[in-house]
Short mmCIF file of C-alpha atoms in Angstrom, two decimals:
data_model
loop_
_atom_site.label_atom_id
_atom_site.label_comp_id
_atom_site.label_asym_id
_atom_site.label_seq_id
_atom_site.Cartn_x
_atom_site.Cartn_y
_atom_site.Cartn_z
CA MET H 9 -14.44 17.37 -37.40
CA LEU H 10 -11.80 14.81 -38.21
CA TYR H 11 -8.42 16.18 -39.27
CA ALA H 12 -5.42 14.53 -40.81
CA LEU H 13 -2.22 16.09 -39.53
CA LEU H 14 0.30 15.33 -42.23
CA CYS H 15 3.76 15.43 -40.76
CA CYS H 16 6.38 16.55 -43.27
CA HIS H 17 10.07 16.73 -42.64
CA ASP H 18 13.41 16.94 -44.36
CA GLU H 19 14.12 13.29 -44.80
CA ALA H 20 17.89 13.62 -44.75
CA VAL H 21 17.53 15.01 -41.25
CA ASP H 22 15.02 12.38 -40.20
CA THR H 23 17.34 9.54 -41.18
CA SER H 24 20.28 11.28 -39.50
CA TRP H 25 18.84 11.02 -36.03
CA THR H 26 20.60 8.63 -33.76
CA LYS H 27 18.46 5.94 -32.18
CA GLU H 28 18.52 7.90 -28.92
CA GLU H 29 17.38 11.10 -30.63
CA ASP H 30 14.63 9.22 -32.44
CA ASP H 31 13.42 7.51 -29.27
CA ALA H 32 13.47 10.82 -27.40
CA LEU H 33 11.42 12.48 -30.11
CA LEU H 34 8.82 9.72 -30.17
CA ALA H 35 8.58 9.76 -26.38
CA LYS H 36 8.11 13.51 -26.45
CA ARG H 37 5.31 13.20 -29.01
CA ARG H 38 3.60 10.44 -27.11
CA ARG H 39 3.32 12.65 -24.09
CA VAL H 40 0.92 14.65 -26.26
CA THR H 41 -0.74 11.87 -28.23
CA ASP H 42 -1.25 9.29 -25.45
CA PRO H 43 -3.71 11.49 -23.53
CA LEU H 44 -5.52 12.19 -26.80
CA ALA H 45 -5.82 8.49 -27.45
CA ALA H 46 -7.13 7.99 -23.93
CA GLN H 47 -9.85 10.56 -24.66
CA GLY H 48 -10.75 8.68 -27.83
CA LYS H 49 -9.76 11.62 -30.02
CA LEU H 50 -6.80 10.05 -31.76
CA HIS H 51 -8.13 7.72 -34.42
CA ALA H 52 -4.82 6.63 -35.89
CA SER H 53 -1.17 7.46 -36.04
CA ILE H 54 0.94 6.31 -38.92
CA ARG H 55 4.66 6.48 -39.45
CA LEU H 56 5.86 5.90 -42.96
CA MET H 57 9.10 4.28 -44.03
CA PRO H 58 11.61 6.59 -45.74
CA THR H 59 10.84 7.61 -49.31
CA THR H 60 13.65 5.32 -50.45
CA ALA H 61 11.13 2.53 -49.80
CA ALA H 62 8.49 4.32 -51.88
CA THR H 63 7.21 3.46 -55.34
CA THR H 64 5.24 5.83 -57.54
CA VAL H 65 2.69 4.58 -60.04
CA ARG H 66 1.38 6.95 -62.67
CA ILE H 67 -1.84 5.63 -64.05
CA GLY H 68 -2.40 6.38 -67.69
CA ARG H 69 -2.83 4.46 -70.86
CA GLU H 70 0.57 2.95 -70.03
CA PRO H 71 1.03 2.88 -66.27
CA VAL H 72 4.53 3.94 -65.29
CA VAL H 73 6.12 2.57 -62.15
CA LEU H 74 8.94 4.62 -60.68
CA ASP H 75 11.19 4.19 -57.67
CA GLY H 76 10.90 6.86 -55.04
CA PRO H 77 8.26 9.31 -53.90
CA PHE H 78 5.80 11.20 -56.10
CA ALA H 79 7.49 14.55 -55.70
CA GLU H 80 11.20 15.12 -55.21
CA THR H 81 10.92 17.73 -52.53
CA LYS H 82 13.17 18.26 -49.58
CA GLU H 83 10.26 17.84 -47.22
CA ALA H 84 8.75 14.39 -47.42
CA LEU H 85 5.55 13.05 -45.90
CA LEU H 86 6.73 10.94 -43.02
CA GLY H 87 3.64 10.35 -40.94
CA VAL H 88 -0.04 11.02 -40.36
CA TYR H 89 -2.12 11.64 -37.24
CA LEU H 90 -5.85 11.27 -37.58
CA VAL H 91 -7.47 13.31 -34.83
CA ASP H 92 -10.89 14.54 -33.79
CA CYS H 93 -10.83 18.26 -33.14
CA ALA H 94 -13.62 20.67 -32.33
CA SER H 95 -12.13 23.34 -34.56
CA LEU H 96 -9.29 24.15 -36.90
CA GLU H 97 -7.82 26.23 -34.07
CA GLU H 98 -7.67 23.13 -31.95
CA ALA H 99 -6.04 21.16 -34.76
CA ILE H 100 -3.41 23.88 -35.22
CA ALA H 101 -2.73 24.00 -31.50
CA LEU H 102 -2.40 20.23 -31.47
CA ALA H 103 0.06 20.20 -34.35
CA GLN H 104 2.10 22.80 -32.49
CA GLN H 105 2.12 20.64 -29.39
CA ILE H 106 3.06 17.46 -31.21
CA GLY H 107 5.86 19.12 -33.14
CA ARG H 108 7.17 21.34 -30.36
CA ASP H 109 10.95 21.90 -30.47
CA GLU H 110 11.16 20.14 -33.83
CA ASN H 111 12.04 21.49 -37.22
CA VAL H 112 8.95 20.00 -38.80
CA VAL H 113 6.02 21.05 -40.97
CA PHE H 114 2.42 19.94 -40.46
CA GLU H 115 -0.15 20.14 -43.21
CA ILE H 116 -3.60 20.09 -41.65
CA ARG H 117 -6.21 18.51 -43.88
CA PRO H 118 -9.85 18.21 -42.86
CA VAL H 119 -10.93 14.66 -43.57
CA ARG H 120 -13.72 14.21 -46.07
CA HIS H 121 -14.36 10.55 -45.64
CA TYR H 122 -13.06 8.04 -43.15
CA ARG H 123 -14.12 4.46 -42.90
CA PRO H 124 -12.27 2.54 -40.23
CA GLN H 125 -12.10 -1.18 -40.80
CA ALA H 126 -13.25 -2.82 -37.62
CA ASN H 127 -11.25 -6.01 -38.19
CA PHE H 128 -7.89 -4.19 -38.21
CA LYS H 129 -5.73 -4.10 -35.12
CA GLU H 130 -2.71 -2.02 -34.35
CA ALA H 131 0.23 -3.21 -36.39
CA ALA H 132 3.94 -2.65 -36.09
CA VAL H 133 4.27 -3.06 -39.83
CA VAL D 26 21.14 23.29 -24.67
CA THR D 27 17.75 21.82 -25.62
CA GLU D 28 16.98 24.99 -27.53
CA ILE D 29 19.67 24.25 -30.08
CA ALA D 30 19.38 20.46 -30.00
CA TRP D 31 17.58 20.58 -33.36
CA ILE D 32 20.63 22.13 -35.03
CA ASP D 33 22.84 19.10 -34.67
CA PRO D 34 20.88 16.68 -36.89
CA LEU D 35 20.42 19.52 -39.36
CA LEU D 36 24.17 20.09 -39.69
CA ARG D 37 24.87 16.39 -39.76
CA SER D 38 22.42 15.71 -42.57
CA ALA D 39 23.56 18.72 -44.61
CA ARG D 40 27.17 17.68 -44.40
CA PRO D 41 27.63 15.32 -47.39
CA GLN D 42 25.91 17.66 -49.80
CA ALA D 43 27.51 20.83 -48.43
CA VAL D 44 31.05 19.43 -48.29
CA GLY D 45 30.48 17.95 -51.75
CA ALA D 46 29.50 21.33 -53.19
CA LEU D 47 32.35 23.10 -51.40
CA LEU D 48 34.75 20.52 -52.78
CA ARG D 49 33.50 21.39 -56.25
CA TYR D 50 34.35 25.05 -55.58
CA PHE D 51 37.70 24.61 -53.91
CA ARG D 52 38.86 21.30 -55.39
CA ASP D 53 40.60 20.62 -52.13
CA LEU D 54 39.31 18.34 -49.43
CA ASP D 55 40.88 20.17 -46.50
CA GLN D 56 39.66 23.53 -47.69
CA ALA D 57 36.14 22.21 -48.26
CA GLU D 58 36.07 20.68 -44.79
CA GLU D 59 37.37 23.83 -43.14
CA ALA D 60 34.84 25.98 -44.97
CA PHE D 61 32.02 23.70 -43.85
CA GLN D 62 33.32 23.75 -40.29
CA GLU D 63 33.33 27.52 -40.31
CA ALA D 64 29.81 27.64 -41.78
CA CYS D 65 28.63 25.33 -38.98
CA LEU D 66 30.10 27.64 -36.35
CA ARG D 67 28.21 30.53 -37.90
CA ALA D 68 25.03 28.47 -38.01
CA LEU D 69 25.35 27.72 -34.30
CA LYS D 70 25.60 31.45 -33.65
CA ASN D 71 22.99 32.56 -36.14
CA TRP D 72 20.22 29.95 -36.22
CA PRO D 73 19.22 30.00 -32.56
CA VAL D 74 18.60 33.74 -32.96
CA ASN D 75 17.06 33.90 -36.42
CA GLY D 76 15.59 30.44 -36.65
CA PRO D 77 16.68 27.84 -39.20
CA PRO D 78 16.95 29.00 -42.82
CA ARG D 79 14.46 27.49 -45.23
CA ASP D 80 17.20 25.59 -46.97
CA ALA D 81 19.87 24.84 -44.40
CA THR D 82 22.18 23.09 -46.87
CA SER D 83 22.24 25.99 -49.33
CA TRP D 84 22.85 28.38 -46.45
CA LEU D 85 25.84 26.36 -45.27
CA ILE D 86 27.29 26.08 -48.77
CA LEU D 87 27.01 29.79 -49.44
CA VAL D 88 28.32 30.85 -46.06
CA GLY D 89 31.12 28.29 -46.24
CA ARG D 90 32.16 29.55 -49.63
CA ASN D 91 32.03 33.20 -48.63
CA VAL D 92 33.95 32.65 -45.45
CA ALA D 93 36.66 30.79 -47.29
CA LEU D 94 36.85 33.44 -49.99
CA ASP D 95 37.09 36.15 -47.35
CA ASP D 96 39.86 34.18 -45.78
CA VAL D 97 41.76 34.10 -49.06
CA ARG D 98 41.27 37.84 -49.47
CA ARG D 99 42.32 38.49 -45.92
CA ARG D 100 45.51 36.55 -46.48
CA SER D 101 46.27 38.39 -49.69
CA LYS D 102 45.43 41.69 -47.94
CA SER D 103 44.27 43.06 -51.25
CA GLU D 104 40.87 43.99 -49.95
CA PRO D 105 39.50 45.42 -46.74
CA LEU D 106 37.97 42.90 -44.35
CA PRO D 107 34.21 42.48 -44.58
CA GLU D 108 32.28 42.91 -41.36
CA ASP D 109 31.68 39.57 -39.73
CA ALA D 110 28.03 40.48 -39.45
CA VAL D 111 27.67 40.78 -43.22
CA VAL D 112 28.28 37.11 -43.64
CA SER D 113 26.59 35.76 -40.55
CA ASP D 114 23.37 37.74 -41.01
CA LEU D 115 22.95 36.54 -44.52
CA GLY D 116 19.28 35.94 -45.28
CA ASP D 117 18.01 32.69 -46.75
CA ALA D 118 16.55 34.47 -49.73
CA GLU D 119 20.07 35.28 -50.80
CA ALA D 120 21.24 31.75 -50.21
CA ASP D 121 18.33 30.44 -52.24
CA ILE D 122 19.32 32.49 -55.25
CA ALA D 123 23.01 31.83 -54.93
CA GLU D 124 22.83 28.08 -54.74
CA ARG D 125 19.64 26.68 -56.14
CA LEU D 126 20.54 23.09 -56.11
CA ASP D 127 19.30 21.16 -58.99
CA ASN D 128 19.17 17.53 -58.15
CA SER D 129 21.63 16.21 -60.72
CA HIS D 130 24.29 18.66 -59.60
CA TYR D 131 23.77 17.70 -56.02
CA ARG D 132 23.88 14.04 -56.93
CA ASP D 133 27.26 14.27 -58.61
CA ASP D 134 28.65 16.44 -55.82
CA VAL D 135 27.83 13.86 -53.19
CA LEU D 136 28.88 10.95 -55.37
CA ARG D 137 32.21 12.66 -56.14
CA LEU D 138 32.84 13.31 -52.47
CA LEU D 139 32.01 9.71 -51.62
CA PHE D 140 34.09 8.42 -54.48
CA ILE D 141 37.14 10.47 -53.52
CA CYS D 142 36.94 9.05 -50.01
CA CYS D 143 36.40 5.54 -51.38
CA HIS D 144 39.08 5.89 -54.05
CA PRO D 145 40.30 2.53 -55.35
CA ASP D 146 43.92 3.69 -54.88
CA LEU D 147 43.40 3.68 -51.11
CA PRO D 148 43.68 0.59 -48.95
CA ALA D 149 40.33 -0.39 -47.42
CA THR D 150 41.21 0.81 -43.92
CA GLN D 151 41.98 4.27 -45.29
CA GLN D 152 38.82 4.35 -47.40
CA ILE D 153 36.67 3.62 -44.40
CA ALA D 154 38.47 6.11 -42.17
CA LEU D 155 38.30 8.86 -44.76
CA ALA D 156 34.62 8.29 -45.54
CA LEU D 157 33.74 8.36 -41.86
CA ARG D 158 35.76 11.50 -41.28
CA VAL D 159 34.83 13.53 -44.33
CA VAL D 160 31.36 12.34 -45.33
CA SER D 161 29.92 11.31 -42.00
CA GLY D 162 31.76 13.98 -40.04
CA LEU D 163 32.78 11.65 -37.22
CA SER D 164 35.62 13.07 -35.16
CA VAL D 165 39.07 11.52 -35.39
CA LYS D 166 38.62 10.49 -31.78
CA GLU D 167 35.36 8.67 -32.52
CA ILE D 168 36.85 6.87 -35.50
CA ALA D 169 39.97 5.95 -33.56
CA ARG D 170 37.79 4.49 -30.83
CA ALA D 171 35.78 2.49 -33.37
CA PHE D 172 38.97 1.03 -34.81
CA LEU D 173 40.60 0.61 -31.42
CA VAL D 174 43.70 2.55 -32.41
CA SER D 175 45.16 5.68 -30.89
CA GLU D 176 43.93 9.06 -31.97
CA ALA D 177 47.37 9.94 -33.30
CA ALA D 178 47.49 6.80 -35.41
CA MET D 179 44.06 7.51 -36.86
CA GLU D 180 44.99 11.12 -37.53
CA GLN D 181 47.99 9.90 -39.46
CA ARG D 182 45.93 7.36 -41.38
CA ILE D 183 43.48 10.04 -42.48
CA THR D 184 46.22 12.50 -43.40
CA ARG D 185 47.91 9.87 -45.54
CA ALA D 186 44.64 9.02 -47.24
CA LYS D 187 44.02 12.67 -48.00
CA SER D 188 47.37 13.26 -49.60
CA ARG D 189 46.95 10.09 -51.61
CA VAL D 190 43.58 11.08 -53.06
CA ALA D 191 44.92 14.56 -53.75
CA ARG D 192 47.52 12.92 -55.99
CA ALA D 193 44.90 10.63 -57.55
CA ASP D 194 43.49 13.63 -59.36
CA VAL D 195 39.81 12.75 -59.58
CA PRO D 196 38.22 14.75 -62.42
CA PHE D 197 35.71 17.38 -61.38
CA GLU D 198 33.57 17.41 -64.49
CA ALA D 199 30.21 15.69 -64.27
CA PRO D 200 30.94 11.99 -64.84
CA GLY D 201 29.68 10.03 -67.81
CA ALA D 202 27.31 7.11 -67.42
CA VAL D 203 30.01 4.44 -67.28
CA GLU D 204 32.15 6.43 -64.90
CA ARG D 205 29.15 7.14 -62.70
CA ALA D 206 28.34 3.44 -62.51
CA GLU D 207 31.95 2.66 -61.58
CA ARG D 208 31.95 5.28 -58.86
CA LEU D 209 28.66 3.99 -57.57
CA ALA D 210 30.02 0.45 -57.33
CA ALA D 211 33.19 1.62 -55.54
CA VAL D 212 31.18 3.65 -53.05
CA ALA D 213 28.71 0.83 -52.43
CA ALA D 214 31.61 -1.52 -51.69
CA VAL D 215 33.05 0.85 -49.09
CA ILE D 216 29.66 1.40 -47.44
CA TYR D 217 29.40 -2.35 -47.08
CA LEU D 218 32.93 -2.43 -45.66
CA VAL D 219 31.97 0.18 -43.08
CA PHE D 220 29.00 -1.96 -42.11
CA ASN D 221 31.05 -5.13 -41.91
CA GLU D 222 33.70 -3.37 -39.91
CA GLY D 223 30.98 -2.57 -37.40
CA TYR D 224 29.29 -5.95 -37.68
CA SER D 225 32.26 -8.18 -37.08
CA ALA D 226 35.26 -6.27 -35.89
CA SER D 227 38.56 -7.46 -37.28
CA GLY D 228 40.51 -7.49 -34.07
CA GLY D 229 39.83 -5.94 -30.73
CA THR D 230 37.40 -6.98 -28.09
CA VAL D 231 34.09 -5.48 -29.18
CA HIS D 232 32.35 -7.70 -31.67
CA VAL D 233 29.49 -5.49 -32.81
CA ARG D 234 30.21 -1.78 -33.07
CA LEU D 235 26.86 -0.18 -33.52
CA PRO D 236 27.90 3.36 -34.48
CA LEU D 237 29.69 2.06 -37.57
CA CYS D 238 26.69 -0.03 -38.56
CA GLU D 239 24.34 2.89 -38.09
CA GLU D 240 26.62 5.14 -40.09
CA ALA D 241 26.69 2.59 -42.89
CA ILE D 242 22.88 2.55 -42.94
CA ARG D 243 22.82 6.32 -43.15
CA LEU D 244 25.34 6.34 -46.01
CA ALA D 245 23.42 3.62 -47.87
CA ARG D 246 20.20 5.59 -47.53
CA LEU D 247 21.97 8.71 -48.72
CA LEU D 248 23.23 6.89 -51.79
CA LEU D 249 19.84 5.31 -52.44
CA ALA D 250 18.07 8.66 -52.16
CA LEU D 251 20.43 9.90 -54.88
CA PHE D 252 19.99 6.83 -57.07
CA PRO D 253 16.51 5.51 -56.23
CA GLY D 254 16.29 3.29 -59.29
CA GLU D 255 19.57 1.37 -58.94
CA PRO D 256 18.61 -2.17 -57.93
CA GLU D 257 22.02 -2.95 -56.45
CA ILE D 258 21.91 0.13 -54.23
CA ILE D 259 18.39 -0.86 -53.16
CA GLY D 260 19.81 -4.32 -52.48
CA LEU D 261 22.75 -2.97 -50.50
CA THR D 262 20.48 -0.90 -48.29
CA ALA D 263 18.15 -3.85 -47.77
CA LEU D 264 21.06 -6.15 -46.96
CA ILE D 265 22.51 -3.82 -44.34
CA LEU D 266 19.12 -3.20 -42.75
CA LEU D 267 18.27 -6.90 -42.57
CA GLN D 268 21.62 -7.85 -41.09
CA HIS D 269 21.62 -4.99 -38.65
CA ALA D 270 18.09 -5.94 -37.54
CA ARG D 271 19.64 -9.00 -35.91
CA ALA D 272 22.27 -7.06 -33.96
CA PRO D 273 20.31 -6.97 -30.66
CA ALA D 274 20.25 -10.79 -30.64
CA ARG D 275 23.78 -11.53 -31.82
CA LEU D 276 25.69 -11.38 -28.57
CA ASP D 277 24.94 -12.71 -25.12
CA ASP D 278 25.52 -10.81 -21.88
CA ASP D 279 29.17 -11.86 -21.86
CA GLY D 280 29.67 -10.57 -25.39
CA ASP D 281 29.81 -14.08 -26.87
CA ILE D 282 28.39 -14.78 -30.31
CA ILE D 283 24.95 -16.33 -30.55
CA LEU D 284 24.46 -18.22 -33.80
CA LEU D 285 21.52 -17.39 -36.03
CA GLU D 286 19.61 -20.53 -35.07
CA ASP D 287 20.06 -19.90 -31.35
CA GLN D 288 19.12 -16.21 -31.42
CA ASP D 289 16.04 -14.91 -29.64
CA ARG D 290 14.18 -13.72 -32.72
CA ALA D 291 11.86 -11.57 -30.63
CA LEU D 292 14.86 -9.27 -30.23
CA TRP D 293 15.20 -8.70 -33.97
CA ASN D 294 14.31 -5.19 -35.05
CA ARG D 295 11.03 -5.65 -36.91
CA ASP D 296 11.01 -2.10 -38.31
CA MET D 297 14.31 -2.66 -40.06
CA ILE D 298 13.22 -6.07 -41.31
CA ALA D 299 10.02 -4.64 -42.75
CA GLU D 300 11.94 -1.89 -44.52
CA GLY D 301 14.53 -4.35 -45.82
CA LEU D 302 11.85 -6.68 -47.18
CA ALA D 303 10.01 -3.76 -48.80
CA LEU D 304 13.25 -2.75 -50.52
CA ILE D 305 13.89 -6.29 -51.80
CA GLU D 306 10.47 -6.29 -53.42
CA LYS D 307 11.30 -3.03 -55.13
CA ALA D 308 14.68 -4.26 -56.33
CA VAL D 309 13.31 -7.50 -57.75
CA ARG D 310 10.96 -5.60 -60.04
CA HIS D 311 13.99 -4.33 -61.98
CA ARG D 312 14.93 -7.88 -63.01
CA ARG D 313 18.63 -7.01 -62.85
CA PRO D 314 19.89 -9.28 -60.11
CA GLY D 315 23.23 -8.54 -58.47
CA PRO D 316 25.24 -9.79 -55.50
CA TYR D 317 23.81 -7.28 -52.99
CA GLN D 318 20.23 -8.09 -53.98
CA VAL D 319 20.80 -11.82 -53.70
CA GLN D 320 22.54 -11.50 -50.34
CA ALA D 321 19.68 -9.29 -49.16
CA ALA D 322 17.19 -11.91 -50.34
CA ILE D 323 19.05 -14.55 -48.32
CA ALA D 324 18.93 -12.34 -45.23
CA GLY D 325 15.25 -11.78 -46.05
CA VAL D 326 14.49 -15.52 -46.00
CA HIS D 327 16.03 -15.75 -42.52
CA ALA D 328 14.08 -12.69 -41.39
CA HIS D 329 10.84 -14.26 -42.60
CA ALA D 330 11.29 -17.31 -40.40
CA LEU D 331 9.85 -16.68 -36.96
CA ARG D 332 11.47 -19.87 -35.71
CA PRO D 333 14.73 -21.40 -37.02
CA GLU D 334 12.87 -24.55 -38.09
CA ASP D 335 10.64 -22.41 -40.34
CA THR D 336 13.65 -21.38 -42.45
CA ASP D 337 13.20 -22.12 -46.13
CA TRP D 338 16.60 -23.74 -46.72
CA ALA D 339 15.75 -24.78 -50.27
CA GLU D 340 15.18 -21.11 -51.11
CA ILE D 341 18.46 -20.18 -49.45
CA ASP D 342 20.30 -22.94 -51.31
CA GLY D 343 18.87 -21.64 -54.59
CA LEU D 344 19.84 -18.06 -53.77
CA TYR D 345 23.41 -19.10 -52.93
CA ALA D 346 23.53 -20.97 -56.24
CA THR D 347 22.57 -17.70 -57.94
CA LEU D 348 25.21 -15.86 -55.95
CA GLU D 349 27.84 -18.45 -56.92
CA ARG D 350 27.00 -17.71 -60.54
CA LEU D 351 27.08 -13.92 -60.12
CA GLN D 352 30.11 -13.79 -57.88
CA PRO D 353 31.94 -17.10 -57.69
CA SER D 354 33.90 -17.37 -54.45
CA PRO D 355 34.85 -20.16 -52.06
CA VAL D 356 33.23 -18.18 -49.22
CA VAL D 357 29.90 -18.22 -51.06
CA THR D 358 30.21 -21.97 -51.57
CA LEU D 359 31.01 -22.39 -47.88
CA ASN D 360 27.83 -20.53 -46.99
CA ARG D 361 25.85 -22.59 -49.45
CA ALA D 362 27.18 -25.72 -47.77
CA VAL D 363 25.46 -24.67 -44.54
CA ALA D 364 22.13 -24.56 -46.40
CA VAL D 365 22.94 -27.92 -48.03
CA SER D 366 23.66 -29.47 -44.62
CA LYS D 367 20.14 -28.51 -43.53
CA LEU D 368 18.59 -29.84 -46.72
CA ARG D 369 20.61 -32.96 -47.42
CA GLY D 370 22.58 -33.58 -44.27
CA PRO D 371 26.16 -32.96 -43.04
CA GLN D 372 27.76 -35.58 -45.29
CA ALA D 373 26.69 -33.80 -48.50
CA ALA D 374 27.81 -30.47 -47.08
CA LEU D 375 31.19 -31.86 -46.05
CA ALA D 376 31.75 -33.18 -49.56
CA MET D 377 30.90 -29.74 -50.89
CA ILE D 378 33.46 -27.92 -48.75
CA GLU D 379 36.31 -30.38 -49.17
CA PRO D 380 37.61 -28.69 -52.34
CA LEU D 381 37.65 -25.36 -50.43
CA ALA D 382 40.35 -26.49 -48.00
CA GLY D 383 43.07 -24.93 -50.16
CA PRO D 384 41.58 -21.50 -50.91
CA LEU D 385 40.13 -21.12 -47.40
CA ALA D 386 43.15 -22.43 -45.49
CA GLY D 387 43.35 -19.17 -43.53
CA TYR D 388 39.64 -18.61 -43.05
CA PHE D 389 38.20 -18.86 -39.56
CA HIS D 390 34.66 -19.72 -40.65
CA PHE D 391 35.82 -22.58 -42.86
CA PHE D 392 37.15 -24.48 -39.89
CA GLY D 393 34.16 -23.48 -37.78
CA VAL D 394 31.74 -24.92 -40.33
CA LYS D 395 33.92 -27.96 -40.95
CA GLY D 396 34.15 -28.69 -37.24
CA GLY D 397 30.39 -28.31 -36.89
CA LEU D 398 29.69 -30.74 -39.71
CA LEU D 399 32.17 -33.30 -38.41
CA MET D 400 30.61 -32.99 -34.99
CA GLN D 401 27.16 -33.71 -36.45
CA LEU D 402 28.63 -36.79 -38.09
CA GLY D 403 30.00 -37.95 -34.76
CA ARG D 404 33.61 -37.61 -35.93
CA ALA D 405 34.69 -35.94 -32.70
CA ALA D 406 38.46 -36.23 -33.05
CA GLU D 407 38.48 -34.61 -36.49
CA ALA D 408 35.99 -31.97 -35.31
CA ARG D 409 38.38 -31.09 -32.51
CA ILE D 410 41.24 -30.54 -34.91
CA ALA D 411 39.07 -28.28 -37.08
CA PHE D 412 37.91 -26.27 -34.06
CA ASP D 413 41.50 -25.86 -32.87
CA GLN D 414 42.40 -24.51 -36.27
CA ALA D 415 39.45 -22.12 -36.13
CA ILE D 416 40.53 -20.76 -32.75
CA ALA D 417 44.01 -20.14 -34.08
CA LEU D 418 42.46 -18.03 -36.86
CA ALA D 419 39.88 -16.15 -34.75
CA HIS D 420 39.99 -12.37 -35.08
CA THR D 421 38.12 -11.47 -31.93
CA PRO D 422 37.88 -13.06 -28.49
CA ALA D 423 34.13 -13.54 -29.15
CA GLU D 424 34.89 -15.68 -32.19
CA ALA D 425 37.39 -17.75 -30.25
CA ALA D 426 35.05 -18.10 -27.29
CA HIS D 427 32.29 -19.34 -29.55
CA ILE D 428 34.43 -22.13 -30.95
CA ARG D 429 35.67 -22.99 -27.49
CA LEU D 430 32.06 -23.57 -26.52
CA HIS D 431 31.83 -26.28 -29.19
CA LEU D 432 35.07 -27.79 -27.98
CA ASP D 433 33.80 -27.89 -24.41
CA ARG D 434 30.70 -29.73 -25.59
CA LEU D 435 32.87 -32.20 -27.46
CA ILE D 436 35.04 -32.79 -24.44
CA LYS D 437 32.00 -33.24 -22.19
CA ALA D 438 30.44 -35.69 -24.64
CA SER D 439 33.63 -37.73 -24.79
CA GLN D 440 33.87 -38.06 -21.01
CA PRO D 441 32.18 -41.07 -19.46
CA ALA D 442 29.01 -40.08 -17.61
#
């Protein structure tokens, strides 16, 4: 089963990390995700820009375009891991490993449909 | 130590909102700061044991307020002392009820705090120092180091600023729309000052002081999160990000300035550029152009160009023309002249800056640009005079060294081979 691990975090904290703290955190996570990628189980990892870069569009008779994220919650969606796991237990364990020692929340969502586009390469942006 | 490493960013990020709310309670900057400090000490004791509260900021506000109130009671001796444990074991449920922060309240708290620190009555150096101390929570020592002054001098500067804003009597009611816009503009200006202070130090030996730049980015993001639909705040954030993206390429190993066209663009921070460009797109949709947005757009054009020769100078010229209209200033015209020199040659640019000689008589960059243009025109003797004037006006050794480099080239070129 393919799972999306939605990584949610208090954005004020996320943008308060120093570069060193941020680098250390990413390095720590990659110690978990790199082996997964090597096994072919990590399909994608996405890091989103802060919600200050977000735009919300409400589709209706008159579409409304708003600055900022859809919901004004303290915890914002900051990234997504798309991973192959044999079970929910495995996905939970994985989320715990990736987020170890962090004050972070993972929402684990089984993926219903996933169509990778073969012509896309890894992108920094 | 690693076990509580997560607490630090939590306290740091809660600070503006918590101190802002405590300031609303106590109406005194020192008292608000002390209360927050005390709450942080309790958090360091309590959180490693009980885990972080669900809403760390509310927890800190409530604990800070209670501690300060207890302190008042203790001093007045009218009531028996509460057990320390009563306060420090406070559950989050309680904190949630006590201080459910509705967003507008929170917004005005933080804006008020920022505005008090950026009060127009204060000279710029005091504004910056106070904002860094109170809002960012940098230590006096850190700020002193950033400004290359002694700790005692910085302490005094901050104390003076505090007593000055205390006399300024900023109203504590929720501001009206006009007042809010004024506060926003004042705060934005100081955030940009903080960034510039880090970007090109006025005096001292270090030319790029990264902690100040990073702090400015954090403050801009904080302000933007509070006012997500303000195009000028979007523009300010974009501008700072785009300029800071170039920081890794701005100085060589000796700390000398590398001009934009000579920078190794592979060193530019692509993440910051992407975010800055995304923000410009958002701002433009509002169709309410302002100086920060236009300056961000100019930085964006540079960021787009992978090689200097790919730079769209016509676009930059047009943007500077817009900026001249929005915010007429000889410095803007001087910058536009650089774009004009690329488009129509040094002669046209020189003609454009001639009328600026009066207003920019004390401006380092004026003579730098002038010297550069004269050099391109082969007027070496005049270029030399301009460069000498630039060196006399340089604020940092890096600025002076950069001009000296031009002079050396001139001297070499004038010597027979």
